[in-house]
Coordinates of C-alpha atoms in Angstrom, one line a residue:
Chain R
M1 CA -3.1 -7.4 96.4
T2 CA -4.4 -6.2 92.9
P3 CA -1.5 -6.9 91.0
V4 CA -0.6 -4.2 88.9
A5 CA 1.4 -3.8 85.3
R6 CA 4.8 -4.8 85.8
I7 CA 7.5 -2.3 84.9
T8 CA 8.9 -3.7 81.3
R9 CA 12.5 -3.8 80.8
D10 CA 12.1 -1.3 78.3
E11 CA 10.8 1.8 80.0
V12 CA 14.0 0.1 81.9
A13 CA 16.7 1.1 79.6
H14 CA 15.0 4.5 79.0
V15 CA 15.2 5.1 82.4
A16 CA 18.8 3.9 82.7
G17 CA 19.2 5.8 79.8
L18 CA 18.1 9.6 81.0
A19 CA 20.8 8.3 84.1
R20 CA 23.4 7.5 82.0
L21 CA 23.5 4.2 83.3
R22 CA 25.0 1.7 80.6
L23 CA 23.4 -1.9 81.7
T24 CA 24.1 -5.4 80.5
D25 CA 21.3 -7.6 79.5
E26 CA 21.4 -9.2 82.6
E27 CA 21.2 -6.2 85.1
L28 CA 17.9 -5.3 83.2
E29 CA 16.7 -8.5 83.7
R30 CA 18.0 -8.4 86.7
F31 CA 16.5 -4.9 87.8
T32 CA 13.6 -5.3 86.2
E33 CA 12.9 -8.3 88.6
Q34 CA 13.7 -5.6 91.0
L35 CA 11.9 -2.2 90.1
G36 CA 8.7 -4.2 89.5
T37 CA 9.1 -5.3 93.6
V38 CA 8.9 -2.3 94.3
L39 CA 6.4 -1.2 92.0
D40 CA 4.5 -4.0 93.9
H41 CA 5.2 -2.7 97.1
A42 CA 3.8 0.7 96.1
A43 CA 0.8 -0.9 94.6
D44 CA 0.3 -1.2 98.1
V45 CA -0.3 1.8 98.9
A46 CA -2.2 2.2 95.7
S47 CA -4.7 0.2 96.7
L48 CA -5.6 1.3 100.2
D49 CA -9.1 4.2 100.7
L50 CA -6.2 7.5 101.5
A51 CA -9.6 10.4 100.0
G52 CA -9.2 13.3 102.9
V53 CA -5.2 12.1 103.3
P54 CA -2.9 15.6 103.0
R55 CA 0.0 14.4 100.6
T56 CA 3.2 13.6 102.6
A57 CA 5.8 15.1 101.2
H58 CA 9.2 14.0 103.9
A59 CA 9.7 11.5 106.3
M60 CA 9.8 14.0 109.1
A61 CA 7.0 16.1 110.3
V62 CA 9.0 19.5 110.5
T63 CA 8.6 22.3 107.9
N64 CA 10.5 26.0 107.5
V65 CA 14.4 24.9 108.6
L66 CA 15.6 28.1 106.9
R67 CA 18.8 30.1 107.9
P68 CA 19.1 33.5 108.6
D69 CA 20.7 34.9 105.1
E70 CA 24.3 35.3 106.3
P71 CA 27.7 34.9 104.6
R72 CA 30.1 31.9 105.7
P73 CA 33.6 31.2 103.7
S74 CA 33.3 29.6 100.7
L75 CA 35.9 27.0 99.8
D76 CA 40.1 27.7 99.0
R77 CA 40.3 28.1 95.1
E78 CA 43.1 25.2 94.8
E79 CA 41.6 23.3 97.1
V80 CA 38.8 22.9 94.5
L81 CA 40.4 22.6 91.6
R82 CA 43.0 20.4 92.4
S83 CA 40.1 18.3 93.3
A84 CA 39.3 18.4 89.6
P85 CA 40.2 16.4 86.8
A86 CA 41.1 19.6 84.4
V87 CA 41.1 23.5 85.0
E88 CA 41.6 26.5 82.7
S89 CA 41.8 29.7 84.1
N90 CA 40.9 29.6 87.2
R91 CA 38.0 27.1 86.1
F92 CA 36.2 23.3 85.1
R93 CA 37.3 21.6 82.2
V94 CA 35.0 20.2 80.4
P95 CA 34.2 18.2 77.7
R96 CA 32.5 19.8 74.5
I97 CA 28.7 20.1 75.2
L98 CA 26.6 19.1 71.9
G99 CA 22.7 20.3 72.9
D100 CA 21.4 23.1 74.7
A101 CA 21.1 23.7 78.4
P102 CA 17.4 22.8 79.2
Chain I
M1 CA 6.5 48.4 66.0
T2 CA 4.8 46.6 64.0
D3 CA 1.1 45.6 64.3
V4 CA 0.9 41.6 63.6
R5 CA -3.2 42.2 63.4
R6 CA -3.6 43.0 59.6
A7 CA -7.0 42.2 57.1
D8 CA -7.0 38.6 55.7
Q9 CA -7.1 39.0 52.1
D10 CA -10.0 37.1 50.6
G11 CA -11.9 38.2 53.7
A12 CA -12.5 34.2 54.2
G13 CA -11.3 34.7 58.1
E14 CA -10.8 36.9 60.8
A15 CA -7.1 39.1 61.5
W16 CA -4.2 36.9 63.2
E17 CA -4.0 38.0 67.0
M18 CA -0.3 37.2 68.4
V19 CA -0.5 35.7 72.0
V20 CA 2.1 36.8 73.9
G21 CA 3.2 34.8 77.4
L22 CA 6.0 35.7 79.2
E23 CA 8.9 33.3 81.8
V24 CA 11.0 35.5 83.8
H25 CA 13.4 35.6 86.0
T26 CA 14.8 37.3 88.4
E27 CA 18.2 37.1 90.9
L28 CA 17.0 37.8 94.3
K29 CA 19.5 40.5 96.2
T30 CA 20.3 38.2 99.3
A31 CA 23.7 38.1 100.9
T32 CA 24.1 34.6 100.3
K33 CA 23.0 31.7 97.3
L34 CA 19.8 29.4 98.3
F35 CA 21.0 27.0 100.3
C36 CA 24.5 27.1 101.2
G37 CA 26.4 30.3 103.6
C38 CA 28.0 31.5 99.9
A39 CA 28.2 35.2 99.4
N40 CA 26.2 35.9 95.6
L41 CA 28.1 38.5 94.0
F42 CA 28.5 39.4 91.2
G43 CA 31.6 39.3 88.7
D44 CA 33.0 37.9 91.4
E45 CA 37.0 35.5 90.6
P46 CA 35.9 32.2 89.1
N47 CA 35.2 29.7 91.1
T48 CA 36.0 31.1 94.6
R49 CA 32.1 32.0 95.6
V50 CA 31.9 27.8 96.0
C51 CA 31.5 25.5 98.6
P52 CA 30.9 21.8 99.1
V53 CA 26.3 22.7 99.1
C54 CA 27.0 24.3 95.5
L55 CA 30.0 22.3 94.5
G56 CA 27.3 19.3 95.0
L57 CA 28.7 17.2 97.3
P58 CA 28.8 14.1 98.2
G59 CA 27.7 14.0 101.9
S60 CA 26.9 18.3 101.2
L61 CA 22.7 19.3 102.5
P62 CA 20.9 22.5 101.3
V63 CA 19.5 24.1 103.9
L64 CA 17.2 27.2 102.8
N65 CA 17.9 31.0 102.3
Q66 CA 15.2 32.8 105.1
R67 CA 16.0 36.0 102.5
A68 CA 15.1 34.0 99.2
V69 CA 11.6 32.6 100.4
E70 CA 10.6 35.8 101.9
L71 CA 11.8 38.4 98.7
A72 CA 9.7 35.6 96.8
M73 CA 6.9 35.8 98.9
A74 CA 7.0 40.3 98.8
I75 CA 7.4 39.1 95.2
G76 CA 3.7 36.9 95.7
T77 CA 2.2 40.3 97.2
A78 CA 3.2 42.7 94.9
L79 CA 1.9 40.1 92.3
H80 CA -2.0 39.7 93.9
C81 CA -1.1 36.2 94.7
E82 CA -2.1 33.6 96.6
I83 CA 1.3 32.9 98.7
R84 CA 0.5 29.2 100.4
P85 CA 2.6 25.7 101.4
S86 CA 5.1 25.1 98.8
T87 CA 7.7 22.6 98.5
F88 CA 11.2 21.5 96.8
H89 CA 11.7 19.2 93.4
R90 CA 14.7 18.0 91.6
K91 CA 14.8 18.5 88.7
N92 CA 17.3 16.0 87.0
Y93 CA 19.4 16.5 83.6
F94 CA 22.7 16.2 82.9
Y95 CA 24.8 19.7 81.9
P96 CA 28.1 20.1 83.5
D97 CA 26.1 24.0 84.4
M98 CA 24.3 22.1 87.9
P99 CA 26.9 19.8 89.5
K100 CA 23.9 17.7 90.6
D101 CA 23.0 16.7 88.2
Y102 CA 19.6 18.5 89.3
Q103 CA 18.2 21.9 89.9
I104 CA 16.6 22.1 93.2
S105 CA 13.3 23.8 91.7
Q106 CA 8.9 23.4 93.1
Y107 CA 7.4 22.2 90.5
D108 CA 3.5 21.7 91.0
E109 CA 3.3 24.0 94.7
P110 CA 5.4 26.7 93.8
I111 CA 5.0 29.3 96.8
N112 CA 3.3 32.2 95.3
V113 CA 0.2 30.8 92.5
S114 CA -2.9 33.0 90.1
G115 CA -2.0 36.2 90.0
W116 CA -2.4 39.7 88.7
L117 CA -0.1 42.6 87.5
E118 CA -1.4 45.7 85.6
L119 CA -0.1 47.3 82.9
P120 CA 0.6 51.2 83.6
G121 CA -2.7 51.6 81.0
G122 CA -5.0 49.7 83.5
R123 CA -4.9 45.8 81.6
R124 CA -4.4 42.7 84.2
I125 CA -1.9 40.0 82.9
G126 CA -2.7 36.9 84.7
I127 CA 0.4 35.5 87.1
E128 CA 0.4 32.4 86.9
R129 CA 3.3 31.6 89.5
A130 CA 6.1 32.2 90.5
H131 CA 8.6 30.1 92.8
L132 CA 11.5 29.3 93.8
E133 CA 14.8 27.9 92.3
E134 CA 18.5 28.1 92.4
D135 CA 20.3 29.9 89.7
T136 CA 23.2 27.7 87.6
G137 CA 27.0 28.1 86.7
K138 CA 28.3 29.6 83.2
T139 CA 29.8 28.3 81.6
A140 CA 32.6 29.5 78.9
H141 CA 32.8 28.0 75.3
A142 CA 36.2 27.7 74.5
G143 CA 38.1 25.9 71.3
A144 CA 39.7 26.9 68.2
S145 CA 36.9 28.4 66.3
G146 CA 35.7 30.5 69.3
R147 CA 32.6 29.8 68.2
I148 CA 29.8 27.5 70.2
H149 CA 29.4 25.2 67.3
G150 CA 33.8 25.0 67.5
A151 CA 33.8 24.2 70.4
E152 CA 36.1 21.2 72.1
Y153 CA 35.8 22.2 75.1
S154 CA 33.6 24.2 77.6
L155 CA 35.0 26.5 80.9
V156 CA 32.3 26.0 84.4
D157 CA 32.6 29.1 87.1
Y158 CA 30.5 28.3 89.5
N159 CA 29.8 31.5 91.4
R160 CA 26.3 31.5 90.3
S161 CA 25.6 27.8 90.7
G162 CA 23.2 27.6 94.0
V163 CA 21.9 31.8 93.6
P164 CA 18.6 32.2 94.5
L165 CA 16.0 33.5 91.1
V166 CA 12.1 33.2 91.0
E167 CA 10.8 32.5 87.7
I168 CA 7.4 35.0 87.6
V169 CA 5.9 32.4 84.3
S170 CA 2.8 34.9 83.6
A171 CA -1.0 33.9 81.0
P172 CA -1.1 34.6 77.9
D173 CA -2.1 37.0 78.0
M174 CA -0.5 39.8 76.1
R175 CA -1.1 40.6 72.3
S176 CA 1.1 42.5 70.9
S177 CA 4.6 43.5 70.9
A178 CA 3.8 46.5 72.6
E179 CA 1.8 45.1 75.5
A180 CA 4.8 41.8 76.1
R181 CA 7.7 45.4 76.8
A182 CA 4.9 47.3 79.7
Y183 CA 5.0 43.9 81.2
A184 CA 8.7 43.5 81.1
A185 CA 9.0 46.8 81.9
E186 CA 5.8 46.8 84.4
L187 CA 7.3 43.8 86.7
R188 CA 10.8 45.0 86.5
A189 CA 9.8 47.7 88.1
I190 CA 7.6 46.2 90.7
L191 CA 10.9 44.2 91.9
V192 CA 13.3 46.2 91.8
A193 CA 10.1 48.2 94.2
C194 CA 10.1 45.2 95.8
G195 CA 14.0 44.7 97.1
A196 CA 13.9 41.6 95.9
S197 CA 15.7 42.3 92.4
D198 CA 18.7 45.1 90.6
G199 CA 16.4 44.3 86.8
K200 CA 19.0 44.4 85.0
M201 CA 18.2 42.0 82.4
E202 CA 21.7 43.7 79.9
E203 CA 23.3 42.1 83.3
G204 CA 21.4 38.6 83.6
S205 CA 19.7 39.2 86.4
M206 CA 16.4 39.4 84.0
R207 CA 16.2 37.2 82.7
V208 CA 13.1 37.2 80.8
D209 CA 11.7 34.2 77.5
A210 CA 8.7 34.9 75.6
N211 CA 5.3 32.2 74.3
V212 CA 4.6 32.7 71.9
S213 CA 2.1 32.0 69.2
V214 CA -1.1 33.3 66.6
R215 CA -4.6 32.4 65.5
R216 CA -7.7 34.1 63.7
G217 CA -8.8 35.9 65.8
P218 CA -9.8 36.7 69.8
D219 CA -12.4 33.7 69.4
A220 CA -10.0 31.4 68.2
P221 CA -8.4 28.4 70.0
F222 CA -5.0 28.8 70.7
G223 CA -1.8 28.6 67.8
T224 CA 1.5 25.8 68.8
R225 CA 3.7 28.5 70.2
C226 CA 7.9 28.8 69.5
E227 CA 9.8 29.7 73.4
I228 CA 12.5 32.4 71.9
K229 CA 16.0 32.6 74.2
N230 CA 18.5 35.7 74.9
L231 CA 15.7 39.0 75.3
N232 CA 18.4 40.9 76.5
S233 CA 16.7 44.5 76.9
L234 CA 13.3 45.1 76.0
R235 CA 13.9 46.3 72.4
S236 CA 14.6 43.1 71.4
L237 CA 11.4 42.0 73.5
G238 CA 9.3 43.2 70.9
R239 CA 11.5 42.6 68.3
A240 CA 11.5 39.1 68.6
V241 CA 8.3 39.3 69.8
D242 CA 7.3 40.2 65.8
F243 CA 9.4 39.3 64.1
E244 CA 8.4 35.5 65.5
A245 CA 4.3 36.6 65.1
R246 CA 5.1 37.5 61.6
R247 CA 7.0 34.2 61.0
Q248 CA 4.8 32.3 62.2
I249 CA 1.8 33.7 60.3
A250 CA 3.1 33.2 57.0
L251 CA 3.3 29.6 57.7
L252 CA 0.4 29.2 58.7
E253 CA -0.3 31.5 55.3
S254 CA 1.0 29.5 52.9
G255 CA -0.2 25.9 54.8
E256 CA 2.8 25.4 56.7
V257 CA 2.0 25.0 60.9
V258 CA 4.2 25.9 63.1
V259 CA 6.9 23.3 64.8
Q260 CA 6.4 23.7 68.4
Q261 CA 10.1 23.9 70.0
T262 CA 13.0 27.1 71.7
R263 CA 14.3 29.6 69.2
H264 CA 16.9 31.7 69.9
W265 CA 17.3 36.0 68.7
D266 CA 20.0 36.3 66.8
E267 CA 19.7 40.3 67.8
G268 CA 22.7 41.2 64.9
E269 CA 20.0 39.6 62.2
G270 CA 16.8 40.5 63.6
R271 CA 15.4 36.9 63.8
T272 CA 15.0 34.0 65.5
V273 CA 16.8 30.5 64.3
A274 CA 15.6 27.5 65.9
L275 CA 17.9 25.9 68.1
R276 CA 19.7 22.7 67.7
S277 CA 17.8 20.3 70.4
K278 CA 18.4 16.8 70.4
E279 CA 15.8 15.1 69.2
E280 CA 12.9 12.9 72.1
A281 CA 12.1 16.2 74.8
Y282 CA 13.4 16.8 78.0
D283 CA 12.4 13.9 81.1
Y284 CA 12.8 15.6 83.9
R285 CA 11.9 13.1 86.2
Y286 CA 11.4 15.3 88.6
F287 CA 10.6 13.6 92.9
L288 CA 10.5 15.6 95.7
E289 CA 13.4 17.1 97.3
P290 CA 13.8 14.5 100.5
D291 CA 16.8 17.1 101.5
L292 CA 14.3 20.0 101.7
V293 CA 11.2 20.7 104.4
P294 CA 7.7 21.8 103.4
V295 CA 7.7 25.6 103.5
V296 CA 4.2 26.5 105.2
P297 CA 4.2 30.3 105.7
D298 CA 1.8 31.1 108.4
P299 CA -0.5 34.5 107.8
A300 CA 1.3 36.6 110.3
W301 CA 4.6 35.5 107.8
I302 CA 3.0 37.0 105.5
T303 CA 1.0 39.4 106.5
A304 CA 4.7 40.6 108.0
V305 CA 6.2 40.4 104.4
G306 CA 3.2 42.7 103.1
A307 CA 4.2 45.1 105.3
S308 CA 7.5 45.6 104.4
L309 CA 6.6 46.9 101.3
G310 CA 7.0 49.8 99.9
P311 CA 4.4 51.6 97.6
L312 CA 4.7 48.9 94.5
P313 CA 5.4 51.6 90.9
G314 CA 1.7 51.8 89.8
E315 CA 0.9 54.3 93.2
R316 CA 3.8 56.5 93.0
R317 CA 2.5 57.1 89.2
A318 CA 0.0 57.7 91.0
R319 CA 0.8 60.0 93.7
L320 CA 3.4 61.9 90.7
A321 CA 0.3 62.2 88.8
T322 CA -1.6 63.8 91.6
L323 CA 1.2 66.6 92.1
V324 CA 1.7 66.9 88.1
A325 CA -2.4 67.5 88.0
G326 CA -2.2 69.7 91.2
A327 CA 0.6 72.5 89.4
L328 CA -1.1 76.0 89.0
P329 CA -0.9 76.3 85.3
A330 CA 1.7 78.8 84.9
G331 CA 2.9 82.1 83.7
A332 CA 0.1 83.5 86.6
G333 CA 3.2 84.8 88.5
G334 CA 4.9 86.4 85.6
S335 CA 6.7 85.0 82.5
P336 CA 8.1 81.6 83.4
D337 CA 11.5 81.1 81.7
P338 CA 12.5 80.0 78.6
G339 CA 13.5 76.1 79.0
V340 CA 11.1 75.2 80.8
G341 CA 7.6 77.6 79.8
A342 CA 7.1 75.1 77.5
D343 CA 6.5 72.4 80.7
L344 CA 5.0 74.3 82.6
E345 CA 2.2 75.7 80.1
G346 CA -0.8 74.7 78.8
A347 CA -3.8 72.8 80.7
P348 CA -3.4 71.7 84.1
G349 CA -4.8 67.7 84.0
V350 CA -1.9 65.1 83.3
S351 CA -0.5 65.3 79.5
D352 CA 1.4 62.0 77.3
A353 CA 4.3 63.6 78.2
D354 CA 3.4 63.8 81.0
Q355 CA 3.2 60.5 81.4
E356 CA 6.1 59.6 79.8
Q357 CA 8.1 60.9 82.9
I358 CA 6.5 60.0 85.8
S359 CA 6.8 56.5 84.1
T360 CA 11.1 56.6 83.4
V361 CA 10.8 58.4 86.9
V362 CA 9.5 55.6 88.8
D363 CA 11.3 52.9 86.7
L364 CA 14.5 54.5 88.3
G365 CA 13.5 54.7 91.6
L366 CA 13.7 58.0 90.9
D367 CA 9.8 59.7 92.0
G368 CA 11.7 60.2 96.3
L369 CA 13.4 63.9 93.7
V370 CA 10.7 64.5 92.7
T371 CA 8.3 64.3 96.3
A372 CA 11.3 65.9 98.3
A373 CA 11.5 69.0 96.0
V374 CA 7.9 69.4 95.8
E375 CA 7.8 69.6 99.2
G376 CA 10.5 72.3 99.2
G377 CA 8.1 74.7 97.0
I378 CA 9.5 73.4 93.2
P379 CA 6.3 73.7 91.2
A380 CA 6.1 69.9 90.0
R381 CA 6.5 70.4 86.2
L382 CA 10.0 71.7 87.3
A383 CA 10.8 69.1 89.3
L384 CA 9.6 66.0 88.0
A385 CA 11.5 67.3 83.9
R386 CA 14.0 68.2 85.1
T387 CA 14.4 64.8 86.9
A388 CA 13.2 62.5 83.7
N389 CA 14.7 64.1 81.5
E390 CA 18.9 65.6 83.5
A391 CA 19.0 63.9 86.5
A392 CA 17.7 60.9 84.5
T393 CA 20.2 60.3 83.2
D394 CA 22.2 59.4 85.5
A395 CA 20.0 57.6 87.5
A396 CA 22.4 55.6 89.4
A397 CA 24.4 58.7 90.5
A398 CA 20.7 60.9 90.4
A399 CA 19.4 57.6 93.2
G400 CA 22.1 58.6 95.7
L401 CA 21.5 62.3 95.6
D402 CA 20.9 63.9 98.2
P403 CA 17.1 64.9 98.2
R404 CA 17.9 68.9 100.0
A405 CA 20.7 69.7 97.3
Y406 CA 18.1 68.7 94.4
T407 CA 15.5 70.8 95.9
S408 CA 17.8 74.1 96.8
L409 CA 19.6 73.5 92.9
L410 CA 16.3 74.2 91.5
A411 CA 14.3 76.4 93.8
M412 CA 17.6 78.7 92.0
E413 CA 16.0 78.3 88.4
V414 CA 12.5 79.3 90.2
A415 CA 14.0 82.0 91.4
G416 CA 16.2 83.7 88.2
S417 CA 20.1 83.5 89.9
L418 CA 20.0 80.6 87.3
S419 CA 19.3 79.8 83.4
A420 CA 17.2 76.2 82.9
T421 CA 21.1 75.7 81.0
Q422 CA 23.6 76.8 84.4
V423 CA 20.7 74.4 86.2
K424 CA 21.3 71.4 83.8
A425 CA 25.3 72.8 84.0
V426 CA 25.4 72.5 87.9
L427 CA 22.8 69.2 88.5
H428 CA 26.0 67.2 85.7
D429 CA 28.7 68.3 88.5
L430 CA 25.8 67.4 91.3
L431 CA 25.9 64.3 89.0
A432 CA 29.8 63.8 89.2
G433 CA 30.4 64.1 92.1
G434 CA 28.7 65.7 94.5
G435 CA 28.4 69.2 96.9
D436 CA 26.2 71.8 97.3
P437 CA 24.2 73.1 94.3
A438 CA 25.7 77.2 95.2
E439 CA 29.9 76.3 95.4
L440 CA 29.4 74.2 92.6
A441 CA 27.2 78.0 90.3
R442 CA 29.9 79.9 91.9
A443 CA 32.8 77.9 90.9
R444 CA 31.8 77.1 87.3
G445 CA 31.0 81.5 87.3
F446 CA 27.6 82.1 86.9
E447 CA 27.6 84.3 89.2
A448 CA 29.3 86.9 86.6
M449 CA 26.7 87.0 85.0
A450 CA 24.8 89.5 87.3
D451 CA 22.2 92.2 86.4
G452 CA 24.7 94.4 85.8
A453 CA 26.0 92.8 83.2
L454 CA 22.5 91.5 81.0
V455 CA 21.6 94.7 81.1
A456 CA 24.5 95.4 78.8
V457 CA 23.7 92.3 76.9
V458 CA 19.7 93.6 76.2
Q459 CA 20.8 96.8 75.3
E460 CA 23.6 95.6 72.9
A461 CA 20.4 92.9 71.6
V462 CA 17.7 95.7 71.0
D463 CA 20.4 97.4 69.3
S464 CA 21.6 95.7 66.8
H465 CA 18.4 95.0 66.2
P466 CA 15.8 98.0 65.8
A467 CA 13.0 97.0 63.4
E468 CA 12.3 93.7 65.5
W469 CA 12.5 95.9 69.0
D470 CA 10.2 98.7 67.6
R471 CA 7.6 95.3 66.6
Y472 CA 8.4 94.0 70.1
R473 CA 7.1 98.0 71.2
G474 CA 4.3 98.0 68.5
G475 CA 2.9 94.7 71.6
E476 CA 4.0 91.6 69.5
E477 CA 4.9 89.6 72.6
K478 CA 6.2 86.5 71.6
L479 CA 10.2 88.3 69.7
A480 CA 10.4 88.0 73.7
Q481 CA 11.1 85.2 72.8
F482 CA 13.8 86.6 69.7
F483 CA 15.1 89.3 71.3
V484 CA 16.3 85.9 74.8
G485 CA 17.5 84.1 71.8
Q486 CA 20.0 86.8 70.3
V487 CA 21.1 87.4 74.3
M488 CA 21.3 83.3 74.8
K489 CA 23.6 83.7 72.0
A490 CA 25.8 85.8 72.6
T491 CA 25.9 84.6 76.8
R492 CA 26.1 81.3 75.1
G493 CA 23.1 80.0 76.9
Q494 CA 24.3 81.2 80.6
A495 CA 21.3 84.7 80.7
N496 CA 18.5 83.6 82.5
G497 CA 15.7 83.3 79.8
K498 CA 13.0 85.4 82.5
A499 CA 15.6 88.2 83.9
V500 CA 15.8 88.4 79.5
V501 CA 12.1 88.8 79.8
A502 CA 12.0 91.4 83.2
E503 CA 14.8 93.6 81.3
L504 CA 13.0 93.8 77.6
E505 CA 9.5 94.9 79.4
R506 CA 12.0 97.0 81.5
L507 CA 13.4 99.2 78.9
A508 CA 10.2 99.2 76.6
A509 CA 7.6 100.8 79.3
R510 CA 10.5 103.7 79.8

């Protein structure tokens, strides 16, 4: 097995930031090690000669799973909003948004 | 329209050229959302069209809407795309309009690629891709100031979350704001013709973003582009593109550089402004959506969807142009009604004005009225003019008109039993509430202007203007229009111009 460049601690910190995860130093160390092991496994596959093998999009060899365009009942609004931390004017109330939608 | 091409001051380089590509999002006219059975309805009570799937609740699973896939394929067919096997990805970002914290979209394997759209002038604009994705919820910003920057919190309605969208990405092939507008207008007409969209930019069911850059002449490499958002009408699109190109030219001519960024069009101020965005570029961490399998349309399915498409706008315009070009020039069968004469006279070919009316009629989907009227014996130019100028003022009502009622109304104008002005009034009533044109005309009292009454009014006009009458009798035929005008004034437009001319001829021959 060819060892590939392992994921760095900085990369793990970056990805954790994108996922809005706050990790302790100890967790960063641990996840860097674990993710490295996962990537080593992927590298096993990458070392094979896969020329001519089509990309696999899904673990199941199934396509065209579709449903007819027929309406079904939606949830009761009272029930939906009861689960929300904050509600105003029948809408979900969320902390103010900085910046614009991507 | 502003032309940004202008000569270089020192003559050293080529004139500036603008380069525009458009990204158009259209909501699909399905009964349900893209991945769940919630109704796809606009303007409903907030959060009444939501379920575990479109709220992103744990354990829920998306199932793809077959109709949405077929509408996407219809769009691809109409845009001459290659329709191919496709997959869905998760586009991850944190923003409260996406309750799952990711949007399901097509990424590197979109359903439609490599097509083109032909502008009415004949130029082809490349289509890079047209892919399926889900819409986001709607956020409203509240707070002490009521404005977004002062907002203390936001309110979210998820009715729109999960509504099917197709995003159509053009190649950077447009070279002026006029072309950008023509592209958006033609694309809208195509989407409406496909039954995919209602094409309402103002209501947000069709949303246009413009990528604009400038360069020194057609052979120069592309410049740095800016993306402009918040274009809610074709007019905004044209103005924003022109403004942005001028802004970039001014920067470059003063030795500065264009910074790649997203800018917001401020319609009131007439300028684009940089959005306050984060320093870091977005990193969406796209990965294949594990809860959905690939869509692989087989040739039979693609063919069936294509066969269900009606004629597209280009073809429909050509059909109307053929009808107009084939129309007999007026005058062959007597003096035309003064209200229509201007349209009917002249060459039998298709003029720019005809083309404009044809485009209006096709864009509004009213060409069926014109063809029905022509098949019912109405001259093509009259049918076209009345449809483009009168029926089009209330396009929604006109789309629901009974073509037979419309044809019989125009037939009354052709036969001379109603004047042009009267026909317009009756059409107004017809659009407002439907009914039988003959009865509507009677209800307006238009029968009162029968021949007997007209004779008296014409006689009075002749008696009051002896000098003009003598000249008319002496052969100055153009004075007929003068008398028609007098009679129209006296009858407040209720007289039939053709009948007036006939009566003048009768009196002159006496």
